[in-house]
Amino acid sequence: METPEEKIQENKEPVVSVIVPVYNAEKYIARCLNSLLTQTFGDIEIIAINDGSTDKSLSVINKLKEEDDRIKIIDQPNQKQGAARNKGLDVAKGDFITFVDADDWVDIDYIEKMLNCIKRHNTDIAAASSVRIKSSGKFRRYSNFKEEIFYTGFNNLAKTLKMPSHWQVWGILYKKEVLEGLRFEENVYYEDPEFLTKALHKTKSLITVPGVKYYYFVNHFSTMRLKQTIAKLEDKINAKINVVKFMKENNIKFQDFLIEKERTPVYTIKHYQNKKEYYLFGFKLATVEAKYPFQKTFLIINTPKIDDPNESIISISPLCQNIKMIYPDSKVVVLIHDNNFDEAIKLDCIDDVIIYNEEEYPGRFGFLDFVKEFIYKTIHTTFIIDDNFRSFVIAKMLNSKYVFRLKNNSKVSKEEDLMECFQKLTHKKLINFTPKFKKNNPPKVEVINEPDMQKEEGNV
């Protein structure tokens, strides 16, 4: 084992950079960093990125740094784990890079064994066994490598790392060049899937490393395990959608995997790329061939008759433009009263404008016929401007995944109310866009009745 003097060599770059994002981990960060500071291979730098912690995490890190200056501290406002890891990648000096989460730890010879294997077999990455540990002490092995095995090919690498069941970037030692040009998605909760997929696409070979483990601690108070939100659910789905897109773009043939799990009051639906599976109490009921709707359709129901249609349409413009900014492949559809049509078609952030004509669908339940004829059968999110029973039922009958209903007698403007709803869905930074109009507005389609031939014949 190297002495502390041997661990720190002046004017010499570290061989391995360890990137540790930290957010409110004061109870665990000392355990994590001590497992790195006591490594049998000492030529490392530990980049601890304090991501806006509100507890005493930074104080703990500073105290450990006073004892060992291999710790490099970056203190930044909270930007979530992806941005923290990107900052670590920006400053990492080692020829090899590994990621360790703040509440996890590794074996004392973790880096030494991983580095020896990757050098001996000249591979791009090395993978350690991993163990999932709960606070109760119960544990389960994610992977348990018993011998050194050399793998090539994307599918073999993915299978070895337990994809698509697991997408973790930790437990791996990477050559720095494998990660060059790669960035984690920022301001999201699920940044690992796309990053790992891209890294494996650049990887020519992998070696498994026996006799060394990464310990993944199940922290029930971590960001991922606190109260589930719409934004977290959407991030998880979007991360997998991005993986599918990347694989298609790069002609990667990979097994079908679960994209989304939808729970209804009666049963559960598992959505795959080309099929849906229906479950009741854990038992599969049926499998239906159906392609996953990768393109998101957003519906805005804005049907009240108002005196100033221009003002009504302008009020939804910031929402529509933010949808297009965050979901560039999406389709924005506006359901509107006919007196708003001329203004709605002018906005370039609206893809389709559909008129709801009460005279064409008369009666209290005339909207049921309207739904039957509606061309968009699966809506991702519906925003209801004029909250009423009819609009809500239309949204649910169109299989809208999320329905946001503007508050009646709200103290904020309609624009602010809509943006607040969209914020719940995306948790991303929104922009108060000014309206953008199309250069050439499509003409309103008028229905021209055919002349009555019998009357004309009678007039001759």
Short mmCIF file of C-alpha atoms in Angstrom, two decimals:
data_model
loop_
_atom_site.label_atom_id
_atom_site.label_comp_id
_atom_site.label_asym_id
_atom_site.label_seq_id
_atom_site.Cartn_x
_atom_site.Cartn_y
_atom_site.Cartn_z
CA MET A 1 0.00 0.00 0.00
CA GLU A 2 1.33 3.44 -0.96
CA THR A 3 2.30 5.95 1.71
CA PRO A 4 0.60 9.38 1.75
CA GLU A 5 3.84 10.88 0.37
CA GLU A 6 3.69 8.54 -2.60
CA LYS A 7 0.05 9.41 -3.23
CA ILE A 8 0.76 13.08 -3.88
CA GLN A 9 3.46 13.91 -6.39
CA GLU A 10 4.12 17.54 -7.21
CA ASN A 11 3.78 18.70 -10.82
CA LYS A 12 2.31 15.38 -11.84
CA GLU A 13 -1.18 14.91 -13.18
CA PRO A 14 -3.31 12.25 -11.45
CA VAL A 15 -3.84 8.97 -13.28
CA VAL A 16 -7.50 8.62 -12.24
CA SER A 17 -10.16 11.28 -11.71
CA VAL A 18 -13.07 10.37 -9.44
CA ILE A 19 -16.15 12.54 -9.94
CA VAL A 20 -18.46 12.79 -6.91
CA PRO A 21 -21.61 14.95 -7.17
CA VAL A 22 -22.84 15.95 -3.71
CA TYR A 23 -26.28 17.17 -2.70
CA ASN A 24 -27.43 17.10 0.95
CA ALA A 25 -25.34 14.06 1.80
CA GLU A 26 -23.79 15.13 5.11
CA LYS A 27 -24.63 11.76 6.71
CA TYR A 28 -22.86 9.74 4.01
CA ILE A 29 -20.24 11.85 2.23
CA ALA A 30 -17.46 11.14 4.75
CA ARG A 31 -17.94 7.37 4.26
CA CYS A 32 -17.83 7.83 0.50
CA LEU A 33 -14.73 10.04 0.43
CA ASN A 34 -12.83 7.97 3.01
CA SER A 35 -13.33 4.87 0.86
CA LEU A 36 -11.58 6.81 -1.93
CA LEU A 37 -8.85 8.44 0.18
CA THR A 38 -7.75 5.03 1.52
CA GLN A 39 -7.46 3.39 -1.90
CA THR A 40 -4.46 1.12 -2.43
CA PHE A 41 -3.80 3.08 -5.60
CA GLY A 42 -3.28 6.66 -4.52
CA ASP A 43 -2.47 8.61 -7.70
CA ILE A 44 -5.98 10.01 -7.96
CA GLU A 45 -7.91 13.26 -7.72
CA ILE A 46 -11.33 13.36 -6.10
CA ILE A 47 -13.54 16.03 -7.63
CA ALA A 48 -16.37 16.75 -5.20
CA ILE A 49 -19.04 18.99 -6.74
CA ASN A 50 -21.23 20.47 -4.02
CA ASP A 51 -24.46 21.02 -5.93
CA GLY A 52 -26.13 23.64 -3.76
CA SER A 53 -26.41 21.50 -0.62
CA THR A 54 -28.48 23.08 2.15
CA ASP A 55 -27.07 20.85 4.89
CA LYS A 56 -23.48 20.54 6.19
CA SER A 57 -22.13 18.52 3.25
CA LEU A 58 -19.71 21.26 2.20
CA SER A 59 -18.31 21.57 5.73
CA VAL A 60 -17.62 17.83 5.86
CA ILE A 61 -15.85 17.95 2.48
CA ASN A 62 -13.76 20.97 3.50
CA LYS A 63 -12.64 19.24 6.67
CA LEU A 64 -11.52 16.16 4.73
CA LYS A 65 -9.73 18.35 2.19
CA GLU A 66 -7.67 19.91 5.00
CA GLU A 67 -6.32 16.41 5.69
CA ASP A 68 -5.82 15.38 2.04
CA ASP A 69 -5.51 17.86 -0.81
CA ARG A 70 -6.30 15.24 -3.45
CA ILE A 71 -9.86 16.42 -2.89
CA LYS A 72 -10.81 19.21 -5.30
CA ILE A 73 -13.99 21.10 -4.35
CA ILE A 74 -16.37 22.81 -6.74
CA ASP A 75 -19.20 24.70 -5.09
CA GLN A 76 -22.14 25.64 -7.32
CA PRO A 77 -25.87 26.45 -7.07
CA ASN A 78 -28.16 23.45 -7.34
CA GLN A 79 -28.33 22.29 -10.97
CA LYS A 80 -28.97 18.58 -10.41
CA GLN A 81 -26.60 15.66 -10.83
CA GLY A 82 -26.13 15.87 -14.61
CA ALA A 83 -24.76 19.42 -14.45
CA ALA A 84 -22.56 18.50 -11.47
CA ARG A 85 -21.03 15.55 -13.33
CA ASN A 86 -20.48 17.72 -16.41
CA LYS A 87 -18.57 20.20 -14.28
CA GLY A 88 -16.42 17.31 -13.03
CA LEU A 89 -15.75 16.19 -16.61
CA ASP A 90 -14.73 19.74 -17.51
CA VAL A 91 -11.93 19.86 -14.92
CA ALA A 92 -10.87 16.18 -14.73
CA LYS A 93 -7.14 15.75 -15.42
CA GLY A 94 -6.78 11.98 -15.15
CA ASP A 95 -6.33 9.61 -18.09
CA PHE A 96 -9.07 7.49 -16.54
CA ILE A 97 -12.40 8.59 -15.06
CA THR A 98 -14.92 6.98 -12.72
CA PHE A 99 -18.12 8.19 -11.07
CA VAL A 100 -19.09 7.58 -7.44
CA ASP A 101 -22.31 8.89 -5.88
CA ALA A 102 -22.09 10.69 -2.54
CA ASP A 103 -24.02 8.09 -0.53
CA ASP A 104 -22.15 5.10 -2.01
CA TRP A 105 -18.69 3.65 -1.41
CA VAL A 106 -16.17 1.23 -2.94
CA ASP A 107 -13.73 -1.49 -1.87
CA ILE A 108 -10.28 -0.34 -0.75
CA ASP A 109 -8.63 -1.84 -3.87
CA TYR A 110 -11.40 -0.77 -6.25
CA ILE A 111 -9.32 1.59 -8.41
CA GLU A 112 -6.14 -0.52 -8.34
CA LYS A 113 -7.84 -3.69 -9.60
CA MET A 114 -9.94 -1.86 -12.18
CA LEU A 115 -6.92 0.04 -13.51
CA ASN A 116 -4.70 -3.07 -13.66
CA CYS A 117 -7.35 -4.97 -15.64
CA ILE A 118 -8.02 -2.18 -18.10
CA LYS A 119 -4.28 -1.78 -18.76
CA ARG A 120 -3.50 -5.48 -18.92
CA HIS A 121 -6.21 -6.18 -21.50
CA ASN A 122 -6.01 -2.77 -23.21
CA THR A 123 -9.76 -2.21 -23.01
CA ASP A 124 -11.72 1.04 -23.07
CA ILE A 125 -13.64 0.40 -19.86
CA ALA A 126 -13.61 -1.95 -16.88
CA ALA A 127 -16.65 -2.99 -14.84
CA ALA A 128 -16.76 -3.96 -11.16
CA SER A 129 -19.35 -6.05 -9.34
CA SER A 130 -22.04 -4.01 -7.61
CA VAL A 131 -24.12 -4.53 -4.48
CA ARG A 132 -27.37 -2.78 -3.56
CA ILE A 133 -27.56 -2.13 0.21
CA LYS A 134 -30.55 -0.86 2.20
CA SER A 135 -30.33 1.08 5.45
CA SER A 136 -31.59 -2.08 7.20
CA GLY A 137 -28.44 -3.89 6.10
CA LYS A 138 -30.21 -6.12 3.58
CA PHE A 139 -28.37 -6.35 0.29
CA ARG A 140 -28.76 -7.72 -3.22
CA ARG A 141 -26.09 -8.17 -5.88
CA TYR A 142 -26.69 -6.28 -9.10
CA SER A 143 -23.74 -8.04 -10.71
CA ASN A 144 -21.12 -10.48 -9.49
CA PHE A 145 -18.13 -10.94 -11.79
CA LYS A 146 -16.09 -14.00 -10.83
CA GLU A 147 -13.46 -13.83 -13.56
CA GLU A 148 -11.87 -11.51 -16.07
CA ILE A 149 -13.87 -11.72 -19.29
CA PHE A 150 -13.19 -9.62 -22.37
CA TYR A 151 -16.24 -8.35 -24.28
CA THR A 152 -16.75 -6.49 -27.54
CA GLY A 153 -19.88 -5.35 -29.40
CA PHE A 154 -22.60 -3.05 -28.09
CA ASN A 155 -25.08 -5.78 -27.18
CA ASN A 156 -22.51 -7.81 -25.24
CA LEU A 157 -21.38 -4.73 -23.36
CA ALA A 158 -24.96 -3.72 -22.58
CA LYS A 159 -25.89 -7.20 -21.39
CA THR A 160 -22.83 -7.32 -19.12
CA LEU A 161 -23.84 -4.03 -17.52
CA LYS A 162 -27.43 -5.30 -17.06
CA MET A 163 -28.99 -2.89 -19.54
CA PRO A 164 -31.85 -2.17 -19.96
CA SER A 165 -32.78 -3.16 -16.38
CA HIS A 166 -30.06 -0.85 -15.03
CA TRP A 167 -28.51 2.26 -16.57
CA GLN A 168 -25.97 3.29 -13.95
CA VAL A 169 -22.75 5.00 -15.01
CA TRP A 170 -21.05 4.20 -11.71
CA GLY A 171 -19.16 0.94 -11.08
CA ILE A 172 -17.15 1.53 -14.27
CA LEU A 173 -13.65 2.86 -14.98
CA TYR A 174 -13.49 4.66 -18.34
CA LYS A 175 -10.56 5.70 -20.48
CA LYS A 176 -10.89 9.46 -20.75
CA GLU A 177 -11.13 9.42 -24.55
CA VAL A 178 -14.29 7.30 -24.36
CA LEU A 179 -16.07 10.17 -22.60
CA GLU A 180 -14.67 13.00 -24.72
CA GLY A 181 -17.50 14.97 -26.33
CA LEU A 182 -20.17 13.34 -24.15
CA ARG A 183 -22.35 15.38 -21.80
CA PHE A 184 -25.00 14.46 -19.28
CA GLU A 185 -28.46 15.86 -19.85
CA GLU A 186 -28.82 18.74 -17.40
CA ASN A 187 -31.71 19.82 -15.20
CA VAL A 188 -33.31 16.37 -15.27
CA TYR A 189 -33.68 13.56 -12.75
CA TYR A 190 -32.68 10.69 -15.04
CA GLU A 191 -29.45 11.55 -16.84
CA ASP A 192 -27.71 8.15 -16.91
CA PRO A 193 -29.50 6.17 -19.70
CA GLU A 194 -28.58 8.37 -22.66
CA PHE A 195 -25.05 9.06 -21.42
CA LEU A 196 -24.29 5.38 -20.81
CA THR A 197 -25.73 4.37 -24.19
CA LYS A 198 -23.54 6.91 -25.99
CA ALA A 199 -20.48 5.86 -24.00
CA LEU A 200 -20.98 2.20 -24.87
CA HIS A 201 -21.45 3.14 -28.53
CA LYS A 202 -17.93 4.64 -28.44
CA THR A 203 -16.51 1.70 -26.49
CA LYS A 204 -14.66 -1.00 -28.42
CA SER A 205 -14.07 -3.38 -25.51
CA LEU A 206 -14.86 -4.05 -21.83
CA ILE A 207 -13.24 -6.21 -19.16
CA THR A 208 -15.04 -7.50 -16.08
CA VAL A 209 -13.07 -7.24 -12.83
CA PRO A 210 -13.55 -9.97 -10.20
CA GLY A 211 -13.03 -9.54 -6.45
CA VAL A 212 -13.92 -5.85 -6.22
CA LYS A 213 -17.26 -4.17 -5.55
CA TYR A 214 -19.14 -0.90 -5.80
CA TYR A 215 -21.68 -0.47 -2.98
CA TYR A 216 -24.89 1.30 -3.98
CA PHE A 217 -26.68 2.57 -0.87
CA VAL A 218 -30.46 2.95 -1.05
CA ASN A 219 -30.96 6.36 0.49
CA HIS A 220 -34.71 6.88 0.96
CA PHE A 221 -34.16 10.62 1.36
CA SER A 222 -32.26 11.09 -1.89
CA THR A 223 -33.62 13.31 -4.65
CA MET A 224 -34.66 10.27 -6.65
CA ARG A 225 -36.56 8.65 -3.80
CA LEU A 226 -38.42 11.62 -2.41
CA LYS A 227 -42.03 12.20 -3.45
CA GLN A 228 -42.64 11.18 -7.05
CA THR A 229 -43.71 14.03 -9.30
CA ILE A 230 -45.01 14.40 -12.84
CA ALA A 231 -41.66 15.89 -13.82
CA LYS A 232 -39.73 12.86 -12.49
CA LEU A 233 -42.02 10.43 -14.30
CA GLU A 234 -41.66 12.41 -17.52
CA ASP A 235 -37.87 12.56 -17.19
CA LYS A 236 -37.68 8.80 -16.80
CA ILE A 237 -39.78 8.23 -19.91
CA ASN A 238 -37.99 10.89 -21.95
CA ALA A 239 -34.61 9.41 -21.04
CA LYS A 240 -35.64 6.05 -22.51
CA ILE A 241 -37.18 7.71 -25.56
CA ASN A 242 -33.87 9.49 -26.17
CA VAL A 243 -32.07 6.15 -25.95
CA VAL A 244 -34.41 4.64 -28.56
CA LYS A 245 -33.86 7.64 -30.86
CA PHE A 246 -30.09 7.41 -30.50
CA MET A 247 -30.12 3.70 -31.27
CA LYS A 248 -32.25 4.24 -34.37
CA GLU A 249 -30.04 7.09 -35.59
CA ASN A 250 -26.91 4.95 -35.16
CA ASN A 251 -28.47 1.70 -36.44
CA ILE A 252 -27.95 -0.09 -33.12
CA LYS A 253 -29.97 -3.29 -32.95
CA PHE A 254 -31.01 -3.79 -29.35
CA GLN A 255 -33.69 -5.69 -27.51
CA ASP A 256 -37.13 -4.19 -26.93
CA PHE A 257 -37.35 -2.67 -23.46
CA LEU A 258 -39.93 -1.13 -21.18
CA ILE A 259 -40.42 2.58 -21.87
CA GLU A 260 -43.36 3.46 -19.68
CA LYS A 261 -45.54 1.85 -17.04
CA GLU A 262 -49.06 3.27 -16.95
CA ARG A 263 -51.30 2.58 -13.99
CA THR A 264 -55.08 2.83 -14.36
CA PRO A 265 -57.74 2.32 -11.65
CA VAL A 266 -58.25 -1.23 -12.97
CA TYR A 267 -55.03 -2.53 -14.50
CA THR A 268 -51.42 -1.71 -15.39
CA ILE A 269 -50.13 -1.19 -18.92
CA LYS A 270 -46.49 -1.69 -19.84
CA HIS A 271 -45.52 0.20 -22.98
CA TYR A 272 -42.69 -1.12 -25.17
CA GLN A 273 -41.51 0.16 -28.54
CA ASN A 274 -43.85 -2.07 -30.53
CA LYS A 275 -46.28 -3.57 -28.05
CA LYS A 276 -48.40 -3.02 -24.94
CA GLU A 277 -48.85 -5.55 -22.14
CA TYR A 278 -51.88 -5.46 -19.83
CA TYR A 279 -51.56 -6.69 -16.23
CA LEU A 280 -54.07 -7.26 -13.44
CA PHE A 281 -52.74 -7.90 -9.91
CA GLY A 282 -49.36 -8.77 -11.44
CA PHE A 283 -50.75 -11.29 -13.93
CA LYS A 284 -50.44 -10.61 -17.64
CA LEU A 285 -53.84 -10.42 -19.32
CA ALA A 286 -52.93 -9.67 -22.90
CA THR A 287 -50.29 -8.38 -25.30
CA VAL A 288 -51.30 -5.98 -28.05
CA GLU A 289 -49.12 -4.93 -30.97
CA ALA A 290 -48.92 -1.13 -30.84
CA LYS A 291 -46.10 1.29 -31.60
CA TYR A 292 -45.18 3.67 -28.82
CA PRO A 293 -46.27 7.26 -29.63
CA PHE A 294 -42.86 8.92 -29.56
CA GLN A 295 -44.24 12.20 -30.89
CA LYS A 296 -46.04 14.03 -28.11
CA THR A 297 -49.31 15.77 -28.96
CA PHE A 298 -50.34 18.69 -26.74
CA LEU A 299 -53.96 19.85 -26.83
CA ILE A 300 -55.10 23.29 -25.71
CA ILE A 301 -58.87 23.57 -25.27
CA ASN A 302 -59.78 27.24 -25.56
CA THR A 303 -63.43 27.22 -26.60
CA PRO A 304 -65.27 30.07 -24.84
CA LYS A 305 -66.77 32.85 -26.97
CA ILE A 306 -65.01 36.08 -26.02
CA ASP A 307 -65.03 39.68 -27.18
CA ASP A 308 -61.31 39.89 -27.96
CA PRO A 309 -60.14 36.70 -29.76
CA ASN A 310 -56.72 38.21 -30.41
CA GLU A 311 -56.07 38.63 -26.67
CA SER A 312 -57.17 35.06 -26.02
CA ILE A 313 -54.81 33.58 -28.61
CA ILE A 314 -51.87 35.78 -27.62
CA SER A 315 -52.24 34.50 -24.05
CA ILE A 316 -51.47 30.92 -25.09
CA SER A 317 -48.49 31.86 -27.28
CA PRO A 318 -45.81 31.65 -24.50
CA LEU A 319 -47.02 28.17 -23.56
CA CYS A 320 -47.00 26.94 -27.16
CA GLN A 321 -43.53 28.32 -27.82
CA ASN A 322 -42.14 26.73 -24.66
CA ILE A 323 -43.64 23.40 -25.68
CA LYS A 324 -41.83 23.68 -29.02
CA MET A 325 -38.58 24.67 -27.30
CA ILE A 326 -38.58 21.75 -24.84
CA TYR A 327 -40.28 19.18 -27.09
CA PRO A 328 -39.18 20.18 -30.63
CA ASP A 329 -40.74 17.07 -32.20
CA SER A 330 -44.10 17.66 -30.55
CA LYS A 331 -47.39 18.65 -32.17
CA VAL A 332 -49.41 21.51 -30.68
CA VAL A 333 -53.15 21.35 -31.42
CA VAL A 334 -55.63 24.03 -30.39
CA LEU A 335 -59.33 23.29 -30.02
CA ILE A 336 -61.08 26.60 -30.36
CA HIS A 337 -64.35 28.40 -31.02
CA ASP A 338 -64.77 29.61 -34.60
CA ASN A 339 -64.47 33.28 -33.69
CA ASN A 340 -60.85 32.64 -32.62
CA PHE A 341 -59.78 30.71 -35.73
CA ASP A 342 -58.37 33.61 -37.77
CA GLU A 343 -56.05 34.61 -34.95
CA ALA A 344 -55.00 31.09 -33.97
CA ILE A 345 -53.72 30.12 -37.44
CA LYS A 346 -51.32 33.09 -37.39
CA LEU A 347 -49.12 31.71 -34.58
CA ASP A 348 -46.19 29.66 -35.90
CA CYS A 349 -46.01 27.58 -32.71
CA ILE A 350 -49.42 26.00 -33.38
CA ASP A 351 -49.49 23.00 -35.73
CA ASP A 352 -53.23 22.51 -36.07
CA VAL A 353 -56.36 24.48 -35.24
CA ILE A 354 -59.65 22.63 -34.87
CA ILE A 355 -63.00 24.38 -34.50
CA TYR A 356 -65.52 23.13 -31.99
CA ASN A 357 -68.90 24.13 -33.38
CA GLU A 358 -71.72 23.65 -30.87
CA GLU A 359 -74.32 23.82 -33.63
CA GLU A 360 -72.68 20.91 -35.43
CA TYR A 361 -72.61 18.86 -32.21
CA PRO A 362 -75.81 19.98 -30.43
CA GLY A 363 -77.16 18.82 -27.10
CA ARG A 364 -75.61 18.21 -23.74
CA PHE A 365 -73.67 15.18 -24.97
CA GLY A 366 -73.02 16.30 -28.53
CA PHE A 367 -69.30 16.40 -27.74
CA LEU A 368 -69.28 12.58 -27.71
CA ASP A 369 -69.79 12.62 -31.47
CA PHE A 370 -67.06 15.23 -31.75
CA VAL A 371 -64.60 12.95 -29.92
CA LYS A 372 -65.39 10.06 -32.29
CA GLU A 373 -64.42 12.22 -35.26
CA PHE A 374 -61.36 13.83 -33.64
CA ILE A 375 -58.27 12.82 -35.63
CA TYR A 376 -55.86 12.84 -32.67
CA LYS A 377 -56.69 9.80 -30.54
CA THR A 378 -53.85 9.89 -28.00
CA ILE A 379 -53.01 13.18 -26.33
CA HIS A 380 -49.98 13.55 -24.10
CA THR A 381 -51.13 16.66 -22.18
CA THR A 382 -54.29 18.77 -22.30
CA PHE A 383 -54.49 22.35 -21.04
CA ILE A 384 -58.08 23.48 -20.41
CA ILE A 385 -58.52 27.26 -20.52
CA ASP A 386 -62.25 27.40 -19.70
CA ASP A 387 -62.68 24.73 -17.05
CA ASN A 388 -65.95 22.85 -17.57
CA PHE A 389 -67.26 19.32 -17.54
CA ARG A 390 -67.37 18.99 -21.31
CA SER A 391 -63.73 19.96 -21.84
CA PHE A 392 -62.52 17.64 -19.09
CA VAL A 393 -64.44 14.66 -20.51
CA ILE A 394 -63.13 15.40 -24.01
CA ALA A 395 -59.56 15.35 -22.64
CA LYS A 396 -60.05 12.04 -20.82
CA MET A 397 -61.81 10.41 -23.78
CA LEU A 398 -58.86 11.38 -25.97
CA ASN A 399 -56.63 9.37 -23.60
CA SER A 400 -54.88 12.48 -22.36
CA LYS A 401 -52.12 11.40 -20.02
CA TYR A 402 -52.10 14.66 -18.07
CA VAL A 403 -54.89 17.22 -17.78
CA PHE A 404 -54.24 20.73 -16.44
CA ARG A 405 -57.29 22.88 -15.72
CA LEU A 406 -56.81 26.61 -15.25
CA LYS A 407 -58.05 27.87 -11.92
CA ASN A 408 -61.32 29.77 -11.92
CA ASN A 409 -60.98 33.33 -10.61
CA SER A 410 -57.20 32.98 -10.53
CA LYS A 411 -55.29 36.00 -9.23
CA VAL A 412 -52.58 35.54 -11.84
CA SER A 413 -52.89 36.07 -15.58
CA LYS A 414 -53.84 33.29 -17.96
CA GLU A 415 -50.29 33.25 -19.34
CA GLU A 416 -48.79 32.81 -15.85
CA ASP A 417 -51.32 30.11 -14.98
CA LEU A 418 -50.49 28.13 -18.11
CA MET A 419 -46.75 28.46 -17.53
CA GLU A 420 -47.16 27.27 -13.95
CA CYS A 421 -48.96 24.17 -15.23
CA PHE A 422 -46.23 23.48 -17.78
CA GLN A 423 -43.58 23.96 -15.10
CA LYS A 424 -45.12 21.09 -13.11
CA LEU A 425 -44.75 18.89 -16.16
CA THR A 426 -41.20 19.79 -17.15
CA HIS A 427 -39.52 21.53 -14.14
CA LYS A 428 -37.36 23.27 -16.76
CA LYS A 429 -36.57 26.95 -17.12
CA LEU A 430 -39.31 28.58 -19.19
CA ILE A 431 -39.08 31.71 -21.32
CA ASN A 432 -41.71 34.42 -21.60
CA PHE A 433 -41.65 34.49 -25.40
CA THR A 434 -43.26 37.24 -27.43
CA PRO A 435 -45.68 35.97 -30.10
CA LYS A 436 -44.23 34.84 -33.43
CA PHE A 437 -46.47 34.82 -36.46
CA LYS A 438 -46.42 32.85 -39.69
CA LYS A 439 -45.43 34.74 -42.81
CA ASN A 440 -48.16 33.25 -44.93
CA ASN A 441 -51.35 32.42 -43.05
CA PRO A 442 -53.39 29.52 -44.44
CA PRO A 443 -56.84 30.59 -45.52
CA LYS A 444 -59.87 29.61 -43.50
CA VAL A 445 -61.68 26.78 -45.23
CA GLU A 446 -65.21 27.78 -46.11
CA VAL A 447 -67.88 25.20 -46.92
CA ILE A 448 -69.60 26.18 -50.18
CA ASN A 449 -72.95 24.53 -50.80
CA GLU A 450 -73.60 23.11 -54.26
CA PRO A 451 -76.35 24.98 -56.18
CA ASP A 452 -79.80 23.46 -56.06
CA MET A 453 -80.11 21.96 -59.55
CA GLN A 454 -83.90 21.51 -59.38
CA LYS A 455 -84.45 25.22 -58.62
CA GLU A 456 -82.15 26.21 -61.47
CA GLU A 457 -83.97 23.91 -63.85
CA GLY A 458 -87.28 25.42 -62.76
CA ASN A 459 -86.03 28.94 -63.48
CA VAL A 460 -85.08 28.17 -67.04
#
